[in-house]
């Protein structure tokens, strides 16, 4: 234990998860480590749920995290009805349902912004921070585990800090983090980072050791979810995108090593990244958030030279292999606070190629990444806005249809906007790739229909656009029809028009 | 003339506007100086229209600018049918109509992004740049006039540069500019700017003198438009906002000098800024785009200590006074390229309070700043997205109704989204101020209805939200009704429901 808790006086603060949970009182704001289910504080939140059940006293807290956390945290706390507000990102099915029923207030935020708002006092005062660590240094600095997330600012701002020392997390993680906190505004210095593989901070989270009120020993592993495997359609999406990149390089529009890549969450993104295996690129770099399975495959094969991220989230089948070979990745990976991995300043400076997933996009290239049917949250905007707005090239991918073809993922008007046409340069479905850069909306719609819309929906879409254009406008629409595809799906279970005359008309 | 063209060999390149226009050939891309009708190249574009009429040869060009340019430029070129594509911003009534008819392809862009795209080769090759100047230095550097806009990058990237030397523009403008161009990506250095009043570049636009193919002498003044004066409603909006700021200071949430202010274009913004005259603030700073009338009044009274912008756009009644007293403003104003005035890196670093105007907002705080009825462009997104996304505090203002009360500017769902709820912290109408920070959509809607909606529309809005919430969701909507207010206006000329039962129901 001396190797893990290197500041002797802190060894006295080891306590049970239940005792540590005792620091959390009704009405408090609690911030926990965790990003895409990696490195999350698990033991104390679960103990909190049990404790509250056992004591039978009311317990309502606001829960702040990095991004999504382990099922057993979000799910258990949601089931216990303990969390009244949750921010800035989640992806748990049960919590999602509670949010959509209006039981949990979910403040969905750009992932780089949460800590700015906290430090500016805009979100309230953080009472307790719970941070998973692999070690505590001689000076009391916290070495995080598989994610950094918002933990550095949580540690800074919280009244009390609880450390979950996870002995199952590899000690080799120490040294892979780079913790940097920007100064106070308005007299902040430029962020010194200029290269993807540059270190600008410390390997530990600085914290006043006197604030560490408890250390809980735990050996719970990260609870990663299985990834939906790629399929023919995601392969085609990847192909279109790789062809495009190759063409950019061939015509001198991009350097052979491209630009630093960001790749979003989800099955489609992971499949697209995997597609790089089959391309001829070498020595690429990533400046991204979450490092998924495919990142490690690409590092192994030399396609990737370096990956900067905020969390390591690998599926169970890859996890043990990655963790066993962590020493091999030590000089190929840096984990940063999500504020830094997602910082507009850095994304703009580095010239990132951002690749994110849409639930649906419209003919003008507006993107909905979050709200099914315009109302029900799936996960959240996450870092997609940080990246799409500031990237050198912003790509969105989606399959052209969902739910067995009954939904067209390209619609006349998206039912919810997360990313406006200004932030969407390239739209890709398995049908093709639309390069929308520099185009006006009336040109964008033609190209999106030609390249991206599924053939089953193409005629109806052309019909819509032609009639809309007769009404005029920079962005032609027939407002009373614009959302009718969604209404039709809601009422009939499919967006397809069954009226035969439509096909006949054309 | 030696004082204005200080590089002797360039004096030989003086020519008529007509001859200079001869460099522009059919199919070319032309970039001209000009930002919010200030410092725009005027003589050559107008000569181009005349020349094309005289010669009777077809003439179609793409026109790139900083932002909006003088009426006589956009209007004359639009009337002559010369411009096929226009970017990144405009505000001319006649051009707007041509755009909405689909005759001109208008690529509406974030104002900080255009030059990044140009330098990355994403928009095509710039043939000719025409830049208004007050002087040319010994080394051939161009001293811009009342705006900087995109001129530095236009000068850098164009094959040929034409200078419009405007002898009516005050020579005192020399020294007020600060020209800085970021390096190439992905190995760009941090922008060194850390303070609003800091200089990081040169007072001139660097250009290879051999590229200057013509210098046209002109004495056309900037054609500023009259500002719609403030009224009781804009005064109330200003009051709400100033009360809010005062409360922030009183409770220690903001320093007495606030944070650097940005203020958008238009009558409402100007009125809000004017309202500061009556408040007790001193030594404020601005880091904004366009410096309108109110800025000079605030500098005169000491409310403002310093203003950084990209253009000086004052109304005719203020113009001569401001220009006459330019020496008094020399150490209180810096004019920067719009890329710098609007740079995400700097906006985030400096901690800007951004104040922009919405055409309409919805109950969840999504904002439409550009599209009337969801289809017809008004001006464009301009810099509002650069600021709103990256600000420390993003404020949007709008009157609660338009067109004599027949339009509610707060609607169930905006008909077009420019700014998502994530980028809107504070929404203000003459009815009140809604502080939306940290709230979930279901909380935002309650607050927006309580504080911002006009009483004539409040019951209908509450009715909508309550019924929408019964369908569930993070962001409840009744899709088939969400845009019905706009449809009703289109069909009946008012958004008001005439059915008496609605009022009775409640
Ligand atoms: C958009 C997002 C949900 C896609 O995730 P994914 O796993 O790649 O996508 P899938 O194609 O598997 O779709 C996920 C679900 O949405 C459904 N879906 C897809 N398109 C849909 C549409 N147009 N309408 C309704 N549902 C749709 C799928 O059917 C699937 O449903 P299921 O879970 O019931 O099977 C995910 O990328 C996300 O949350 N993005 C927002 C955050 C983000 O972009 N972060 C990036 C920076 S980290
Ligand atoms: C939104 C914007 C048009 C408002 O301008 P403004 O002069 O302050 O606003 P006004 O209240 O005078 O409204 C302008 C017009 O829109 C109309 N309008 C206002 N609200 C409306 C609504 N909800 N629906 C339809 N029309 C509306 C007004 O009636 C007026 O029409 P008119 O020109 O026929 O008289 C202007 O701020 C803009 O273009 N913003 C986008 C760019 C930007 O924000 N840049 C900021 C960084 S520079």
mmCIF file of N, CA and C in Angstrom, chain B residues 186-257:
data_model
loop_
_atom_site.group_PDB
_atom_site.id
_atom_site.type_symbol
_atom_site.label_atom_id
_atom_site.label_comp_id
_atom_site.label_asym_id
_atom_site.label_seq_id
_atom_site.Cartn_x
_atom_site.Cartn_y
_atom_site.Cartn_z
ATOM 1 N N UNK B 186 -0.873 21.951 -39.054
ATOM 2 C CA UNK B 186 -1.173 21.706 -37.636
ATOM 3 C C UNK B 186 -0.086 22.184 -36.662
ATOM 4 N N UNK B 187 0.894 22.980 -37.109
ATOM 5 C CA UNK B 187 1.964 23.359 -36.163
ATOM 6 C C UNK B 187 1.904 24.848 -35.837
ATOM 7 N N UNK B 188 0.717 25.328 -35.637
ATOM 8 C CA UNK B 188 0.512 26.750 -35.354
ATOM 9 C C UNK B 188 0.887 27.093 -33.912
ATOM 10 N N UNK B 189 1.420 28.284 -33.739
ATOM 11 C CA UNK B 189 1.710 28.763 -32.386
ATOM 12 C C UNK B 189 0.465 29.366 -31.746
ATOM 13 N N UNK B 190 0.453 29.400 -30.410
ATOM 14 C CA UNK B 190 -0.675 30.064 -29.736
ATOM 15 C C UNK B 190 -0.763 31.519 -30.177
ATOM 16 N N UNK B 191 -1.965 32.050 -30.282
ATOM 17 C CA UNK B 191 -2.122 33.481 -30.532
ATOM 18 C C UNK B 191 -1.643 34.197 -29.271
ATOM 19 N N UNK B 192 -0.728 35.168 -29.418
ATOM 20 C CA UNK B 192 -0.130 35.750 -28.215
ATOM 21 C C UNK B 192 -1.021 36.736 -27.463
ATOM 22 N N UNK B 193 -2.180 37.037 -27.985
ATOM 23 C CA UNK B 193 -3.009 38.069 -27.347
ATOM 24 C C UNK B 193 -3.574 37.619 -25.998
ATOM 25 N N UNK B 194 -3.335 38.424 -24.970
ATOM 26 C CA UNK B 194 -3.849 38.110 -23.637
ATOM 27 C C UNK B 194 -4.672 39.227 -23.019
ATOM 28 N N UNK B 195 -4.568 40.415 -23.602
ATOM 29 C CA UNK B 195 -5.319 41.548 -23.070
ATOM 30 C C UNK B 195 -6.017 42.241 -24.233
ATOM 31 N N UNK B 196 -7.160 42.784 -23.934
ATOM 32 C CA UNK B 196 -7.984 43.450 -24.940
ATOM 33 C C UNK B 196 -7.223 44.556 -25.671
ATOM 34 N N UNK B 197 -6.344 45.265 -24.926
ATOM 35 C CA UNK B 197 -5.656 46.413 -25.527
ATOM 36 C C UNK B 197 -4.248 46.080 -26.008
ATOM 37 N N UNK B 198 -3.951 44.788 -26.113
ATOM 38 C CA UNK B 198 -2.606 44.368 -26.500
ATOM 39 C C UNK B 198 -2.422 44.379 -28.020
ATOM 40 N N UNK B 199 -1.262 44.803 -28.462
ATOM 41 C CA UNK B 199 -0.924 44.729 -29.886
ATOM 42 C C UNK B 199 -0.043 43.505 -30.135
ATOM 43 N N UNK B 200 -0.366 42.761 -31.154
ATOM 44 C CA UNK B 200 0.416 41.550 -31.436
ATOM 45 C C UNK B 200 0.953 41.529 -32.861
ATOM 46 N N UNK B 201 0.619 42.542 -33.659
ATOM 47 C CA UNK B 201 1.019 42.484 -35.069
ATOM 48 C C UNK B 201 1.579 43.786 -35.592
ATOM 49 N N UNK B 202 1.330 44.032 -36.864
ATOM 50 C CA UNK B 202 1.842 45.216 -37.541
ATOM 51 C C UNK B 202 0.695 46.200 -37.777
ATOM 52 N N UNK B 203 1.048 47.441 -38.081
ATOM 53 C CA UNK B 203 0.001 48.433 -38.348
ATOM 54 C C UNK B 203 -0.441 48.385 -39.812
ATOM 55 N N UNK B 204 0.231 47.543 -40.596
ATOM 56 C CA UNK B 204 -0.096 47.459 -42.025
ATOM 57 C C UNK B 204 -0.347 46.006 -42.431
ATOM 58 N N UNK B 205 -1.012 45.841 -43.555
ATOM 59 C CA UNK B 205 -1.201 44.504 -44.129
ATOM 60 C C UNK B 205 0.006 44.174 -44.992
ATOM 61 N N UNK B 206 0.772 43.175 -44.601
ATOM 62 C CA UNK B 206 1.950 42.836 -45.397
ATOM 63 C C UNK B 206 1.522 42.246 -46.739
ATOM 64 N N UNK B 207 2.167 42.687 -47.800
ATOM 65 C CA UNK B 207 1.836 42.156 -49.126
ATOM 66 C C UNK B 207 3.061 42.290 -50.013
ATOM 67 N N UNK B 208 3.230 41.348 -50.890
ATOM 68 C CA UNK B 208 4.303 41.436 -51.878
ATOM 69 C C UNK B 208 3.954 42.575 -52.841
ATOM 70 N N UNK B 209 4.753 43.659 -52.872
ATOM 71 C CA UNK B 209 4.378 44.824 -53.684
ATOM 72 C C UNK B 209 4.205 44.482 -55.170
ATOM 73 N N UNK B 210 4.878 43.435 -55.618
ATOM 74 C CA UNK B 210 4.742 43.068 -57.036
ATOM 75 C C UNK B 210 3.344 42.550 -57.353
ATOM 76 N N UNK B 211 2.617 42.148 -56.315
ATOM 77 C CA UNK B 211 1.248 41.680 -56.578
ATOM 78 C C UNK B 211 0.272 42.851 -56.724
ATOM 79 N N UNK B 212 0.691 44.029 -56.292
ATOM 80 C CA UNK B 212 -0.204 45.190 -56.409
ATOM 81 C C UNK B 212 -0.195 45.649 -57.866
ATOM 82 N N UNK B 213 -1.227 45.305 -58.579
ATOM 83 C CA UNK B 213 -1.249 45.586 -60.026
ATOM 84 C C UNK B 213 -1.877 46.939 -60.345
ATOM 85 N N UNK B 214 -2.569 47.495 -59.387
ATOM 86 C CA UNK B 214 -3.197 48.783 -59.674
ATOM 87 C C UNK B 214 -3.560 49.506 -58.401
ATOM 88 N N UNK B 215 -3.452 50.841 -58.465
ATOM 89 C CA UNK B 215 -3.885 51.667 -57.338
ATOM 90 C C UNK B 215 -4.887 52.673 -57.883
ATOM 91 N N UNK B 216 -6.054 52.687 -57.293
ATOM 92 C CA UNK B 216 -7.123 53.565 -57.757
ATOM 93 C C UNK B 216 -7.360 54.635 -56.695
ATOM 94 N N UNK B 217 -7.303 55.883 -57.099
ATOM 95 C CA UNK B 217 -7.566 56.961 -56.140
ATOM 96 C C UNK B 217 -9.066 57.204 -56.070
ATOM 97 N N UNK B 218 -9.546 57.365 -54.864
ATOM 98 C CA UNK B 218 -10.992 57.541 -54.711
ATOM 99 C C UNK B 218 -11.266 58.452 -53.526
ATOM 100 N N UNK B 219 -12.439 59.042 -53.518
ATOM 101 C CA UNK B 219 -12.810 59.856 -52.362
ATOM 102 C C UNK B 219 -14.246 59.596 -51.940
ATOM 103 N N UNK B 220 -14.717 58.412 -52.267
ATOM 104 C CA UNK B 220 -16.062 58.031 -51.826
ATOM 105 C C UNK B 220 -16.067 57.768 -50.328
ATOM 106 N N UNK B 221 -17.019 58.330 -49.636
ATOM 107 C CA UNK B 221 -17.076 58.072 -48.192
ATOM 108 C C UNK B 221 -17.781 56.744 -47.927
ATOM 109 N N UNK B 222 -17.512 56.220 -46.738
ATOM 110 C CA UNK B 222 -18.254 55.033 -46.306
ATOM 111 C C UNK B 222 -19.736 55.374 -46.316
ATOM 112 N N UNK B 223 -20.516 54.442 -46.778
ATOM 113 C CA UNK B 223 -21.944 54.677 -46.876
ATOM 114 C C UNK B 223 -22.635 53.991 -45.709
ATOM 115 N N UNK B 224 -22.615 54.634 -44.561
ATOM 116 C CA UNK B 224 -23.228 54.011 -43.399
ATOM 117 C C UNK B 224 -24.732 54.184 -43.441
ATOM 118 N N UNK B 225 -25.411 53.248 -42.836
ATOM 119 C CA UNK B 225 -26.863 53.384 -42.776
ATOM 120 C C UNK B 225 -27.280 54.004 -41.458
ATOM 121 N N UNK B 226 -28.405 54.638 -41.488
ATOM 122 C CA UNK B 226 -28.953 55.176 -40.259
ATOM 123 C C UNK B 226 -29.419 54.034 -39.380
ATOM 124 N N UNK B 227 -29.252 54.231 -38.105
ATOM 125 C CA UNK B 227 -29.648 53.214 -37.139
ATOM 126 C C UNK B 227 -31.081 53.493 -36.705
ATOM 127 N N UNK B 228 -31.883 52.417 -36.667
ATOM 128 C CA UNK B 228 -33.213 52.585 -36.073
ATOM 129 C C UNK B 228 -32.990 52.976 -34.605
ATOM 130 N N UNK B 229 -33.585 54.067 -34.149
ATOM 131 C CA UNK B 229 -33.316 54.498 -32.771
ATOM 132 C C UNK B 229 -33.938 53.547 -31.753
ATOM 133 N N UNK B 230 -33.410 53.563 -30.556
ATOM 134 C CA UNK B 230 -33.978 52.751 -29.482
ATOM 135 C C UNK B 230 -35.388 53.220 -29.153
ATOM 136 N N UNK B 231 -36.137 52.386 -28.472
ATOM 137 C CA UNK B 231 -37.494 52.759 -28.070
ATOM 138 C C UNK B 231 -37.717 52.249 -26.645
ATOM 139 N N UNK B 232 -38.950 52.333 -26.202
ATOM 140 C CA UNK B 232 -39.233 51.942 -24.835
ATOM 141 C C UNK B 232 -38.853 50.474 -24.584
ATOM 142 N N UNK B 233 -39.112 49.644 -25.581
ATOM 143 C CA UNK B 233 -38.834 48.223 -25.384
ATOM 144 C C UNK B 233 -37.336 47.934 -25.313
ATOM 145 N N UNK B 234 -36.565 48.531 -26.208
ATOM 146 C CA UNK B 234 -35.119 48.286 -26.127
ATOM 147 C C UNK B 234 -34.565 48.857 -24.824
ATOM 148 N N UNK B 235 -35.128 49.970 -24.377
ATOM 149 C CA UNK B 235 -34.689 50.522 -23.082
ATOM 150 C C UNK B 235 -34.948 49.532 -21.950
ATOM 151 N N UNK B 236 -36.086 48.891 -22.002
ATOM 152 C CA UNK B 236 -36.421 47.907 -20.957
ATOM 153 C C UNK B 236 -35.476 46.700 -21.023
ATOM 154 N N UNK B 237 -35.182 46.296 -22.231
ATOM 155 C CA UNK B 237 -34.232 45.181 -22.385
ATOM 156 C C UNK B 237 -32.901 45.559 -21.741
ATOM 157 N N UNK B 238 -32.445 46.770 -22.054
ATOM 158 C CA UNK B 238 -31.178 47.239 -21.481
ATOM 159 C C UNK B 238 -31.257 47.268 -19.957
ATOM 160 N N UNK B 239 -32.360 47.756 -19.438
ATOM 161 C CA UNK B 239 -32.531 47.818 -17.986
ATOM 162 C C UNK B 239 -32.408 46.437 -17.331
ATOM 163 N N UNK B 240 -33.129 45.471 -17.883
ATOM 164 C CA UNK B 240 -33.067 44.118 -17.328
ATOM 165 C C UNK B 240 -31.630 43.608 -17.287
ATOM 166 N N UNK B 241 -30.924 43.856 -18.372
ATOM 167 C CA UNK B 241 -29.569 43.334 -18.485
ATOM 168 C C UNK B 241 -28.638 44.053 -17.514
ATOM 169 N N UNK B 242 -28.801 45.351 -17.403
ATOM 170 C CA UNK B 242 -27.932 46.107 -16.499
ATOM 171 C C UNK B 242 -28.210 45.748 -15.043
ATOM 172 N N UNK B 243 -29.472 45.537 -14.724
ATOM 173 C CA UNK B 243 -29.804 45.068 -13.370
ATOM 174 C C UNK B 243 -29.089 43.751 -13.083
ATOM 175 N N UNK B 244 -29.133 42.884 -14.072
ATOM 176 C CA UNK B 244 -28.482 41.584 -13.916
ATOM 177 C C UNK B 244 -26.987 41.762 -13.675
ATOM 178 N N UNK B 245 -26.356 42.586 -14.492
ATOM 179 C CA UNK B 245 -24.909 42.798 -14.325
ATOM 180 C C UNK B 245 -24.609 43.388 -12.948
ATOM 181 N N UNK B 246 -25.412 44.351 -12.548
ATOM 182 C CA UNK B 246 -25.169 44.969 -11.245
ATOM 183 C C UNK B 246 -25.298 43.950 -10.114
ATOM 184 N N UNK B 247 -26.272 43.084 -10.251
ATOM 185 C CA UNK B 247 -26.446 42.044 -9.242
ATOM 186 C C UNK B 247 -25.248 41.087 -9.229
ATOM 187 N N UNK B 248 -24.737 40.761 -10.413
ATOM 188 C CA UNK B 248 -23.574 39.879 -10.490
ATOM 189 C C UNK B 248 -22.386 40.501 -9.753
ATOM 190 N N UNK B 249 -22.206 41.784 -9.928
ATOM 191 C CA UNK B 249 -21.095 42.475 -9.273
ATOM 192 C C UNK B 249 -21.336 42.526 -7.770
ATOM 193 N N UNK B 250 -22.554 42.881 -7.402
ATOM 194 C CA UNK B 250 -22.866 43.025 -5.981
ATOM 195 C C UNK B 250 -22.650 41.717 -5.229
ATOM 196 N N UNK B 251 -22.976 40.605 -5.872
ATOM 197 C CA UNK B 251 -22.847 39.311 -5.201
ATOM 198 C C UNK B 251 -21.485 38.663 -5.465
ATOM 199 N N UNK B 252 -20.583 39.435 -6.014
ATOM 200 C CA UNK B 252 -19.221 38.922 -6.194
ATOM 201 C C UNK B 252 -19.055 37.907 -7.308
ATOM 202 N N UNK B 253 -20.063 37.764 -8.137
ATOM 203 C CA UNK B 253 -19.947 36.791 -9.224
ATOM 204 C C UNK B 253 -19.215 37.359 -10.434
ATOM 205 N N UNK B 254 -19.126 38.671 -10.500
ATOM 206 C CA UNK B 254 -18.354 39.317 -11.561
ATOM 207 C C UNK B 254 -17.585 40.489 -10.961
ATOM 208 N N UNK B 255 -16.419 40.778 -11.530
ATOM 209 C CA UNK B 255 -15.656 41.925 -11.036
ATOM 210 C C UNK B 255 -16.352 43.237 -11.442
ATOM 211 N N UNK B 256 -16.057 44.334 -10.756
ATOM 212 C CA UNK B 256 -16.736 45.608 -11.029
ATOM 213 C C UNK B 256 -16.586 46.065 -12.484
ATOM 214 N N UNK B 257 -15.472 45.711 -13.105
ATOM 215 C CA UNK B 257 -15.303 46.113 -14.512
ATOM 216 C C UNK B 257 -15.872 45.040 -15.452
#
